[in-house]
Short mmCIF file of C-alpha atoms and ligand atoms in Angstrom, two decimals:
data_model
loop_
_atom_site.label_atom_id
_atom_site.label_comp_id
_atom_site.label_asym_id
_atom_site.label_seq_id
_atom_site.Cartn_x
_atom_site.Cartn_y
_atom_site.Cartn_z
CA MET A 1259 60.69 188.78 5.42
CA ASN A 1260 59.44 190.90 2.64
CA ASP A 1261 57.66 188.71 -0.10
CA THR A 1262 59.49 190.46 -2.78
CA ASN A 1263 62.82 189.22 -1.65
CA THR A 1264 61.68 185.39 -1.54
CA THR A 1265 63.33 183.76 -4.32
CA LYS A 1266 60.96 181.54 -5.98
CA PRO A 1267 62.48 178.01 -6.68
CA GLN A 1268 63.06 177.38 -10.34
CA SER A 1269 60.80 174.38 -11.47
CA PRO A 1270 62.65 171.70 -13.69
CA THR A 1271 62.77 172.16 -17.30
CA ARG A 1272 60.49 170.13 -19.39
CA TRP A 1273 62.15 168.40 -22.35
CA LEU A 1274 60.47 166.72 -25.29
CA VAL A 1275 62.84 164.41 -27.08
CA ALA A 1276 61.71 162.85 -30.52
CA LEU A 1277 63.86 160.03 -31.70
CA GLY A 1278 64.13 157.11 -34.10
CA PRO A 1279 62.92 156.59 -37.63
CA THR A 1280 59.70 156.87 -39.14
CA HIS A 1281 57.92 154.03 -40.91
CA GLU A 1282 55.71 155.06 -43.78
CA PRO A 1283 53.11 152.38 -44.60
CA ILE A 1284 52.80 150.69 -48.10
CA ASP A 1285 50.09 148.36 -46.85
CA GLU A 1286 49.42 146.79 -43.38
CA VAL A 1287 52.49 144.75 -43.49
CA ARG A 1288 55.38 146.86 -45.22
CA PHE A 1289 56.57 150.28 -44.93
CA ILE A 1290 59.25 152.61 -46.06
CA GLY A 1291 61.79 153.28 -43.40
CA ASN A 1292 65.39 154.36 -42.59
CA ARG A 1293 68.35 153.23 -40.69
CA SER A 1294 68.18 155.62 -37.76
CA SER A 1295 68.51 153.82 -34.33
CA GLY A 1296 67.51 156.43 -32.07
CA ARG A 1297 70.35 156.08 -29.92
CA MET A 1298 71.58 159.79 -29.73
CA GLY A 1299 68.04 160.74 -28.89
CA PHE A 1300 67.76 158.28 -26.21
CA GLU A 1301 71.20 159.13 -24.85
CA ILE A 1302 70.22 162.93 -24.69
CA ALA A 1303 66.99 162.11 -23.17
CA LYS A 1304 68.78 159.98 -20.39
CA ALA A 1305 71.33 162.73 -19.79
CA ALA A 1306 68.81 165.23 -19.42
CA GLN A 1307 66.68 163.02 -17.08
CA GLU A 1308 69.91 162.84 -15.00
CA THR A 1309 70.25 166.48 -14.61
CA GLY A 1310 66.63 166.64 -12.89
CA ALA A 1311 64.60 167.64 -16.07
CA HIS A 1312 61.32 166.23 -16.67
CA VAL A 1313 61.88 164.49 -20.01
CA ARG A 1314 59.18 162.91 -22.35
CA VAL A 1315 60.35 160.84 -25.22
CA LEU A 1316 58.48 160.41 -28.57
CA ALA A 1317 60.08 157.18 -29.88
CA GLY A 1318 59.79 156.09 -33.35
CA PRO A 1319 60.03 152.38 -34.27
CA CYS A 1320 63.42 151.58 -32.94
CA HIS A 1321 64.85 148.62 -31.31
CA LEU A 1322 66.61 150.09 -28.22
CA SER A 1323 65.65 147.96 -25.31
CA GLN A 1324 66.71 150.64 -22.68
CA ILE A 1325 64.08 153.02 -23.88
CA ASP A 1326 61.54 151.67 -21.48
CA SER A 1327 63.85 152.60 -18.63
CA LEU A 1328 63.01 156.37 -19.18
CA ASN A 1329 60.30 157.79 -17.30
CA ASP A 1330 57.67 159.02 -19.77
CA VAL A 1331 57.80 157.32 -23.39
CA ALA A 1332 55.08 157.55 -26.07
CA ARG A 1333 55.45 155.72 -29.45
CA PHE A 1334 54.85 156.79 -32.99
CA GLN A 1335 55.22 154.91 -36.23
CA SER A 1336 54.86 157.47 -39.08
CA ALA A 1337 55.80 161.27 -39.65
CA ALA A 1338 51.99 162.05 -39.28
CA ASP A 1339 51.73 160.22 -35.97
CA LEU A 1340 54.79 162.15 -34.86
CA ARG A 1341 53.32 165.46 -36.14
CA ALA A 1342 50.20 164.83 -34.08
CA LEU A 1343 52.13 164.09 -30.85
CA LEU A 1344 54.31 167.08 -31.19
CA THR A 1345 51.10 169.35 -31.86
CA THR A 1346 49.56 168.05 -28.67
CA ASP A 1347 52.59 168.01 -26.52
CA TRP A 1348 55.19 170.80 -27.44
CA PRO A 1349 53.06 173.60 -25.79
CA ASN A 1350 53.71 172.17 -22.54
CA PHE A 1351 57.43 171.79 -22.83
CA ASP A 1352 60.42 174.10 -22.70
CA VAL A 1353 62.80 172.41 -24.87
CA LEU A 1354 62.50 170.15 -27.97
CA ILE A 1355 65.15 167.77 -29.07
CA MET A 1356 64.05 166.93 -32.78
CA ALA A 1357 66.54 163.94 -33.19
CA ALA A 1358 63.72 161.86 -35.16
CA ALA A 1359 64.88 160.90 -38.78
CA VAL A 1360 61.78 161.86 -40.42
CA ALA A 1361 61.08 160.34 -43.83
CA ASP A 1362 61.13 162.69 -46.78
CA TRP A 1363 58.84 160.73 -48.92
CA ARG A 1364 55.74 158.61 -48.16
CA VAL A 1365 53.39 156.47 -50.43
CA ALA A 1366 50.83 158.83 -52.06
CA GLY A 1367 47.15 158.28 -51.44
CA GLU A 1368 45.48 155.98 -49.00
CA LYS A 1369 47.43 153.14 -47.18
CA LEU A 1370 46.53 149.84 -48.78
CA ALA A 1371 44.28 147.78 -46.78
CA GLY A 1372 45.36 144.23 -45.91
CA LYS A 1373 48.58 142.71 -47.62
CA LEU A 1374 49.70 143.00 -51.20
CA ARG A 1375 50.04 139.40 -52.60
CA ARG A 1376 52.95 138.11 -54.38
CA GLU A 1377 50.91 137.12 -57.26
CA THR A 1378 49.78 140.65 -58.04
CA PRO A 1379 52.06 142.45 -60.64
CA ALA A 1380 54.83 144.22 -58.83
CA PRO A 1381 53.40 147.63 -57.56
CA VAL A 1382 54.81 150.88 -58.76
CA LEU A 1383 54.89 153.10 -55.69
CA GLN A 1384 53.94 156.72 -56.34
CA LEU A 1385 55.61 158.80 -53.67
CA GLU A 1386 54.84 162.32 -52.15
CA PRO A 1387 56.93 164.50 -49.94
CA VAL A 1388 56.39 164.54 -46.34
CA ALA A 1389 55.48 167.96 -45.01
CA GLU A 1390 58.10 169.56 -42.91
CA ILE A 1391 57.33 169.27 -39.10
CA LEU A 1392 59.98 171.17 -37.40
CA GLY A 1393 60.10 174.24 -39.36
CA ASN A 1394 56.26 174.61 -39.24
CA LEU A 1395 55.89 173.93 -35.41
CA GLN A 1396 54.40 176.92 -33.58
CA SER A 1397 56.90 177.91 -30.77
CA HIS A 1398 56.65 180.79 -28.29
CA ALA A 1399 59.68 183.05 -27.19
CA ASN A 1400 60.58 180.95 -23.93
CA GLN A 1401 60.85 177.59 -25.79
CA PHE A 1402 64.09 176.31 -27.09
CA VAL A 1403 64.35 174.19 -30.24
CA VAL A 1404 67.31 171.93 -31.11
CA GLY A 1405 67.23 170.57 -34.60
CA PHE A 1406 69.48 167.87 -36.02
CA ALA A 1407 71.19 167.54 -39.37
CA LEU A 1408 72.58 164.39 -40.87
CA GLU A 1409 75.09 165.23 -43.52
CA PRO A 1410 78.02 163.97 -45.69
CA MET A 1411 81.00 165.37 -43.71
CA GLU A 1412 81.94 168.03 -46.29
CA GLN A 1413 78.50 169.55 -46.38
CA MET A 1414 77.99 169.27 -42.65
CA ILE A 1415 78.47 172.92 -41.37
CA ALA A 1416 77.04 174.71 -44.38
CA SER A 1417 73.98 172.56 -44.41
CA ALA A 1418 73.39 172.80 -40.76
CA ARG A 1419 73.56 176.60 -41.14
CA ARG A 1420 70.85 176.52 -44.03
CA LYS A 1421 68.74 174.23 -41.68
CA LEU A 1422 69.16 176.59 -38.63
CA ILE A 1423 67.14 179.12 -40.26
CA ALA A 1424 64.83 176.79 -42.41
CA LYS A 1425 63.91 174.78 -39.22
CA LYS A 1426 63.52 177.91 -36.78
CA ALA A 1427 65.79 176.28 -34.53
CA ASP A 1428 68.11 177.78 -31.55
CA CYS A 1429 70.86 175.49 -32.61
CA ILE A 1430 71.43 172.47 -34.76
CA VAL A 1431 73.35 169.41 -33.99
CA ALA A 1432 75.06 168.36 -37.13
CA ASN A 1433 76.35 164.64 -37.44
CA SER A 1434 78.02 163.11 -40.45
CA LEU A 1435 76.43 160.25 -42.31
CA GLN A 1436 78.76 157.85 -40.57
CA THR A 1437 77.11 158.23 -37.18
CA LEU A 1438 73.95 156.60 -38.69
CA ASP A 1439 72.95 153.33 -36.96
CA GLY A 1440 76.45 153.47 -34.98
CA VAL A 1441 77.56 153.76 -31.28
CA GLU A 1442 79.72 156.85 -31.88
CA SER A 1443 79.04 160.46 -32.91
CA ASP A 1444 81.00 163.28 -34.45
CA ALA A 1445 78.42 165.86 -33.48
CA ARG A 1446 79.10 169.67 -33.78
CA ILE A 1447 76.69 172.08 -32.38
CA VAL A 1448 76.05 174.96 -34.96
CA TRP A 1449 74.85 178.24 -33.31
CA PRO A 1450 73.13 181.26 -34.90
CA ASP A 1451 75.99 183.60 -34.10
CA GLY A 1452 78.25 181.45 -36.31
CA ARG A 1453 80.09 179.42 -33.68
CA VAL A 1454 80.74 175.71 -34.29
CA VAL A 1455 81.47 173.70 -31.31
CA SER A 1456 82.40 170.10 -30.72
CA LEU A 1457 83.41 167.83 -27.86
CA ASP A 1458 86.80 167.12 -29.31
CA ALA A 1459 88.75 170.18 -30.98
CA GLN A 1460 89.41 168.06 -33.86
CA GLY A 1461 85.84 166.84 -34.06
CA ALA A 1462 86.75 163.26 -33.63
CA PHE A 1463 84.10 160.64 -32.86
CA ALA A 1464 83.09 159.57 -29.22
CA PRO A 1465 80.61 157.31 -27.81
CA LYS A 1466 77.11 158.69 -28.21
CA SER A 1467 76.50 158.44 -24.47
CA VAL A 1468 79.53 160.84 -23.76
CA VAL A 1469 78.60 163.18 -26.78
CA ALA A 1470 75.13 163.34 -25.41
CA ARG A 1471 76.10 164.36 -21.97
CA TRP A 1472 78.26 167.09 -23.63
CA ILE A 1473 75.23 168.40 -25.74
CA VAL A 1474 73.10 168.63 -22.67
CA GLN A 1475 75.90 170.47 -20.79
CA THR A 1476 76.59 172.86 -23.64
CA ILE A 1477 72.98 173.81 -24.50
CA SER A 1478 71.88 174.18 -20.77
CA PRO A 1479 73.19 177.78 -20.22
CA ALA A 1480 71.32 178.86 -23.45
CA ILE A 1481 68.19 176.96 -22.16
CA SER A 1482 68.16 178.63 -18.92
CA GLN A 1483 68.43 182.03 -20.53
CA LYS A 1484 65.50 181.56 -22.81
CA CYS A 1485 63.17 179.43 -20.84
CA VAL A 1486 62.00 181.73 -18.05
CA HIS A 1487 59.62 179.94 -15.47
N1 CTP B 2098 62.55 167.13 -39.97
C1 CTP B 2098 61.26 167.58 -39.91
N2 CTP B 2098 60.26 167.23 -40.82
C2 CTP B 2098 60.74 166.58 -41.98
C3 CTP B 2098 62.10 166.31 -42.13
C4 CTP B 2098 63.04 166.59 -41.15
O1 CTP B 2098 60.80 168.10 -38.85
N3 CTP B 2098 59.74 166.13 -42.96
C5 CTP B 2098 63.64 167.48 -39.00
C6 CTP B 2098 64.46 166.36 -38.51
O2 CTP B 2098 63.93 165.86 -37.27
C7 CTP B 2098 65.64 167.18 -38.11
C8 CTP B 2098 65.75 168.28 -39.05
O3 CTP B 2098 64.54 168.48 -39.60
O4 CTP B 2098 65.66 167.80 -36.83
C9 CTP B 2098 66.85 167.97 -40.39
O5 CTP B 2098 66.50 166.64 -40.80
P1 CTP B 2098 67.21 166.01 -41.90
O6 CTP B 2098 66.79 164.75 -42.28
O7 CTP B 2098 68.80 166.36 -41.76
O8 CTP B 2098 67.17 166.96 -43.25
P2 CTP B 2098 65.81 167.42 -44.29
O9 CTP B 2098 65.32 168.60 -43.64
O10 CTP B 2098 65.09 165.96 -44.33
O11 CTP B 2098 66.52 167.69 -45.55
P3 CTP B 2098 67.67 166.72 -46.40
O12 CTP B 2098 67.07 165.44 -46.60
O13 CTP B 2098 67.55 167.70 -47.70
O14 CTP B 2098 68.87 166.78 -45.68
#
């Protein structure tokens, strides 16, 4: 048989899934955080792993006991930690699922050493913006980026469309605020060609495990097209 006719078996796609909140330190005991449970990211990672993909999870400080059942998990605390992990890992992956709920602000200046005491005058926390991670990430033409958007229902699609461009993503998974910390999602996938798709035609809520499998299934053809091995 001629070598040129041999079909090279496709290696499994490599997925990087960032999930959960960030904790921005105040001192060595306290932090500024948010209510993200990390559940949607976990369910997507699990669903992708079930398709045979190699999945690495970057997990923020969330309390999902099942996370350790996944094959490859690294932990982070702050947005700066997550940025450092992504800078190292992303060049070695095909797909990024950026489901982490990254803080928008952190305490300015150096983290205070030790523990602020109750007797000290109540501190006034000066905050500074956390720099954008996803929109500043360097990706190459064969990598596929999924951004997330958490939005009030009435702004969901318009805002997801803005974030699609600002985050340089291949698609955005938009969720309404009600999904935060819950077990159900009303996710829509917003595509650059203007299409908006949901699991249910009416965009009703469904368990995150079900929505996650649908998301993996729905984005997979676009991933296969873009991520040539
Ligand atoms: N994100 C990021 N870096 C940040 C903030 C958010 O990479 N500093 C990513 C999130 O992981 C998500 C997407 O950007 O994939 C949208 O996050 P979201 O919190 O919905 O929006 P923001 O960009 O923070 O904007 P806003 O708070 O105004 O909605």
